[in-house]
PDB file of C-alpha atoms in Angstrom:
ATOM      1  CA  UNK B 103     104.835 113.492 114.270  1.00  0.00           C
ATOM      2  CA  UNK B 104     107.256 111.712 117.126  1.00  0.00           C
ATOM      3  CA  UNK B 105     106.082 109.105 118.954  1.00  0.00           C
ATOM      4  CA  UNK B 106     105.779 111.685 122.606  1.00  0.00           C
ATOM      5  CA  UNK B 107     103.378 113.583 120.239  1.00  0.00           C
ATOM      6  CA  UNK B 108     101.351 110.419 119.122  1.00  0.00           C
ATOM      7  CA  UNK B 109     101.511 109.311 122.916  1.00  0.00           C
ATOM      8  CA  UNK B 110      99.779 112.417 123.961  1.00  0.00           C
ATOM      9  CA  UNK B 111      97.099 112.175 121.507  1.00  0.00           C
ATOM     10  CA  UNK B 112      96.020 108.962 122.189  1.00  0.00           C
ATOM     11  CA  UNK B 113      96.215 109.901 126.154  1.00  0.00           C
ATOM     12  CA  UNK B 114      94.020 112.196 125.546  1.00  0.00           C
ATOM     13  CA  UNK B 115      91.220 110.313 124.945  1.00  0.00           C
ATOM     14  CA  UNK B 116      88.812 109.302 126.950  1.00  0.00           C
ATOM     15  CA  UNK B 117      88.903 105.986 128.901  1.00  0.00           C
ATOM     16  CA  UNK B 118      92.464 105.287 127.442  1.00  0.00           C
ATOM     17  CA  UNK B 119      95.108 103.383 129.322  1.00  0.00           C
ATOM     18  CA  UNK B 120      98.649 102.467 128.297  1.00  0.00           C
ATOM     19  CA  UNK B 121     100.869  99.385 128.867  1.00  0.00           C
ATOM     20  CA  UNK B 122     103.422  97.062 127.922  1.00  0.00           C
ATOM     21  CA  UNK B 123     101.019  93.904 127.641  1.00  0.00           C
ATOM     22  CA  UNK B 124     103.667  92.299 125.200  1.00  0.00           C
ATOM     23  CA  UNK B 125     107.189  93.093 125.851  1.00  0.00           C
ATOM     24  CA  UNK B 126     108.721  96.452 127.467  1.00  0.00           C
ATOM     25  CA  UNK B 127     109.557  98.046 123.971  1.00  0.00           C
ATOM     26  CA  UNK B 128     105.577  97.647 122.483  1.00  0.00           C
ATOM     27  CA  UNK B 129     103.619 100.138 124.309  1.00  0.00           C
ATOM     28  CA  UNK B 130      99.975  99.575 123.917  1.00  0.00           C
ATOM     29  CA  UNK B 131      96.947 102.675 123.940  1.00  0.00           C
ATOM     30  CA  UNK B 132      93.448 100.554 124.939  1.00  0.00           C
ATOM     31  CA  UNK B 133      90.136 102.273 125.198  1.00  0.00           C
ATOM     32  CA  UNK B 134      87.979 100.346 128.088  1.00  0.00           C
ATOM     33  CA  UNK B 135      90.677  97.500 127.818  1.00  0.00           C
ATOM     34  CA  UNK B 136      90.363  97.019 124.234  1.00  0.00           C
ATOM     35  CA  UNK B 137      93.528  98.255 122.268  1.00  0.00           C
ATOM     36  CA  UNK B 138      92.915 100.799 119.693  1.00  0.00           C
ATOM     37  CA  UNK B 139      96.966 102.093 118.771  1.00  0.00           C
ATOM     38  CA  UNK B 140     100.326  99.658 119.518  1.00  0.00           C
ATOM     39  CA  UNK B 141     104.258 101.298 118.713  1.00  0.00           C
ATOM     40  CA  UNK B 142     107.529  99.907 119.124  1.00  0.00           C
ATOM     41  CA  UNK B 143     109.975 102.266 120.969  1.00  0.00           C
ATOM     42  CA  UNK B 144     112.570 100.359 119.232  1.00  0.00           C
ATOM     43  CA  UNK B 145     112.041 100.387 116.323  1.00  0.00           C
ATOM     44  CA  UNK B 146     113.426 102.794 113.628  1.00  0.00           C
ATOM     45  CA  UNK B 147     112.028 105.084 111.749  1.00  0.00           C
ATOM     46  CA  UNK B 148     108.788 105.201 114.342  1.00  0.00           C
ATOM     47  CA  UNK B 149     105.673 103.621 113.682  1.00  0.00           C
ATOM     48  CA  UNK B 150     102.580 102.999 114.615  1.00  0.00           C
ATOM     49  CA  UNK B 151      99.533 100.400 114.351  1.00  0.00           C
ATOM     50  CA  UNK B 152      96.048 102.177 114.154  1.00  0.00           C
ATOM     51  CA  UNK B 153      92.813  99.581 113.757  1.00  0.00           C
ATOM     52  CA  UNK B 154      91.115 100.639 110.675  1.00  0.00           C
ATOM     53  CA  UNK B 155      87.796 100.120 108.563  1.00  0.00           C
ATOM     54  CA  UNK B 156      88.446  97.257 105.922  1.00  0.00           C
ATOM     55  CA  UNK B 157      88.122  99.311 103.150  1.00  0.00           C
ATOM     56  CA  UNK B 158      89.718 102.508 104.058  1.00  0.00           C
ATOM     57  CA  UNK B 159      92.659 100.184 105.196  1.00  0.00           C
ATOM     58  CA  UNK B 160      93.636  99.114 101.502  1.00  0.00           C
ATOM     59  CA  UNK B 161      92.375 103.199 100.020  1.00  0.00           C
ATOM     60  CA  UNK B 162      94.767 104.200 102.080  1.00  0.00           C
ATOM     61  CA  UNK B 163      97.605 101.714 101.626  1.00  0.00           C
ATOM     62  CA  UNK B 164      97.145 102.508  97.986  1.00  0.00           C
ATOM     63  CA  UNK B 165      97.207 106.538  98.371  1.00  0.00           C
ATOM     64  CA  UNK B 166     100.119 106.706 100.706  1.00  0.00           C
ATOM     65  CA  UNK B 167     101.960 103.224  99.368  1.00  0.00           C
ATOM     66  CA  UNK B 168     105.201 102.702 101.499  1.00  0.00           C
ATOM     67  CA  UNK B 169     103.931 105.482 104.565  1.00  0.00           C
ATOM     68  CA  UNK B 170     100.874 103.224 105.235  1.00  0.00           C
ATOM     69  CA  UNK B 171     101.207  99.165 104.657  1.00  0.00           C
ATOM     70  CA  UNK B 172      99.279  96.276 106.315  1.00  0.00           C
ATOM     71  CA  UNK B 173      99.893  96.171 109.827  1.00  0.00           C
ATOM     72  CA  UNK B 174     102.890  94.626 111.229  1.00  0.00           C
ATOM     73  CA  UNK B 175     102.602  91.638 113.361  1.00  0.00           C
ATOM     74  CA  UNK B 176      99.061  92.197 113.167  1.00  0.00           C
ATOM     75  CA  UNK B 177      95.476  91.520 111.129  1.00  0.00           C
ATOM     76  CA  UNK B 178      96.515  92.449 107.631  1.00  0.00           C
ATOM     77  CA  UNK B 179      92.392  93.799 107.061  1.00  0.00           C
ATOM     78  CA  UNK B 180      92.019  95.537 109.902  1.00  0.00           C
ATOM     79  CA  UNK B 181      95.266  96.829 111.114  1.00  0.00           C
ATOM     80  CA  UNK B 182      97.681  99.068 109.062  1.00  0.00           C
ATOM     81  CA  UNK B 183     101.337 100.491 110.595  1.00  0.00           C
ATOM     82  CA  UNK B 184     101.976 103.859 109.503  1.00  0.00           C
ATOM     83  CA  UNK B 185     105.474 105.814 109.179  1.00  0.00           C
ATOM     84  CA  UNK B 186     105.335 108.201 111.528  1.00  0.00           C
ATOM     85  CA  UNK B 187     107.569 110.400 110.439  1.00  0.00           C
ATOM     86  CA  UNK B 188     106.652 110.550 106.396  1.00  0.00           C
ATOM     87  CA  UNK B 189     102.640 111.041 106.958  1.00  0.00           C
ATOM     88  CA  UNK B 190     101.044 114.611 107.713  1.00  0.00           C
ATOM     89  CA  UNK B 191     100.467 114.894 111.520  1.00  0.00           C
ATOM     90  CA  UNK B 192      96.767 115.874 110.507  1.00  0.00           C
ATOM     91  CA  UNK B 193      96.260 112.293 108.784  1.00  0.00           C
ATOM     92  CA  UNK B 194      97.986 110.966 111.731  1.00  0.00           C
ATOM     93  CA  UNK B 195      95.732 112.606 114.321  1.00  0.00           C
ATOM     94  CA  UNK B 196      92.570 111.737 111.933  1.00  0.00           C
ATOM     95  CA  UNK B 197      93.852 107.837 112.033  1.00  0.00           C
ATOM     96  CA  UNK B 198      93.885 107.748 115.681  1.00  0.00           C
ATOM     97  CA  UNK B 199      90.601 109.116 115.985  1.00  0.00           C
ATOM     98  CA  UNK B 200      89.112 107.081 113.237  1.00  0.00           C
ATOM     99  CA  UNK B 201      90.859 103.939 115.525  1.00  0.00           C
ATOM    100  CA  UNK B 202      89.783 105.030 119.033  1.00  0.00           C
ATOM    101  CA  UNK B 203      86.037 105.258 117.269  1.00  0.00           C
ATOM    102  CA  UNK B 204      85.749 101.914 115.369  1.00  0.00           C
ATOM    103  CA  UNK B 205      86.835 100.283 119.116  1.00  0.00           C
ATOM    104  CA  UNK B 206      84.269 102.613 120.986  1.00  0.00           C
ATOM    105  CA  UNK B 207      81.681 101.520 118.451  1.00  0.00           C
ATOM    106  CA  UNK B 208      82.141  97.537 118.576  1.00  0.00           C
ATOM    107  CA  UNK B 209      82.473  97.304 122.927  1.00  0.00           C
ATOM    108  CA  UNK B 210      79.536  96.084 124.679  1.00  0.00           C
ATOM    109  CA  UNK B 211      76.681  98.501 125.548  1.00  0.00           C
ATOM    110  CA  UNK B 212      77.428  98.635 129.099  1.00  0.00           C
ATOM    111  CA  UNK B 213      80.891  99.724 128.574  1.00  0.00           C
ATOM    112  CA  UNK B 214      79.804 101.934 126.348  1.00  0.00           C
ATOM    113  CA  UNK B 215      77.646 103.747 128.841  1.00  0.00           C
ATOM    114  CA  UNK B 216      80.594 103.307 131.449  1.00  0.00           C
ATOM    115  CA  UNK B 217      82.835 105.086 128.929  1.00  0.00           C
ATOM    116  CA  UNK B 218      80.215 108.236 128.519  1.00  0.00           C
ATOM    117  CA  UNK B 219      80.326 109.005 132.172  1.00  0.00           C
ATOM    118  CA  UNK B 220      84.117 109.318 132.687  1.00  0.00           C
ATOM    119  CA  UNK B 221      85.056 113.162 132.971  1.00  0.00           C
TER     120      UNK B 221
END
């Protein structure tokens, strides 16, 4: 997966902006404000940080050692940078989901609510 492909997924979400909060190379994916996917356009090969379950994080650090570490630049337990181009684009798409969800899941109820009644 590139990094146009892994921009349209995220997009396609619902509720999901993008920015350059940090710097103009780190473009940022947040769900209702609340950032769910971050990737250099810089850096080399591409990568990406998906927010991920504790556990999972370090199952699948362990299962795809070198193509999934702890997140760079980020919370070591709940962030993990993946190598774009040396992971199957269905574990890819599956990440991003599994991101977008745990941030749906922790925002307030009333964004929540907001969030169900975008089309």
């Amino acid at each position: 997966m590139n990094v146009e492909e892994l921009r349209e997924l995220c997009l396609s979400k619902k509720g999901v902006t993008e920015g350059f909060p940090f710097d103009e190379s780190t473009l940022v994916f947040k769900v209702m404000g609340k950032m769910f996917a971050l990737m250099s356009l810089e850096r080399q090969p591409p990568q990406c940080n998906l927010k991920c379950n504790p556990e999972r994080a370090e199952e699948l650090r362990e299962e795809y050692d070198g193509r999934i570490i702890p997140g760079y630049h980020m919370s070591k337990t709940h962030w993990n940078t993946l190598f774009l181009e040396q992971l199957p684009p269905q574990l890819i798409k599956d990440l991003i989901d599994h991101s977008y969800n745990l941030v749906v899941e922790s925002l307030a109820k009333k964004l929540q609510q907001e969030l169900k009644s975008l089309d």
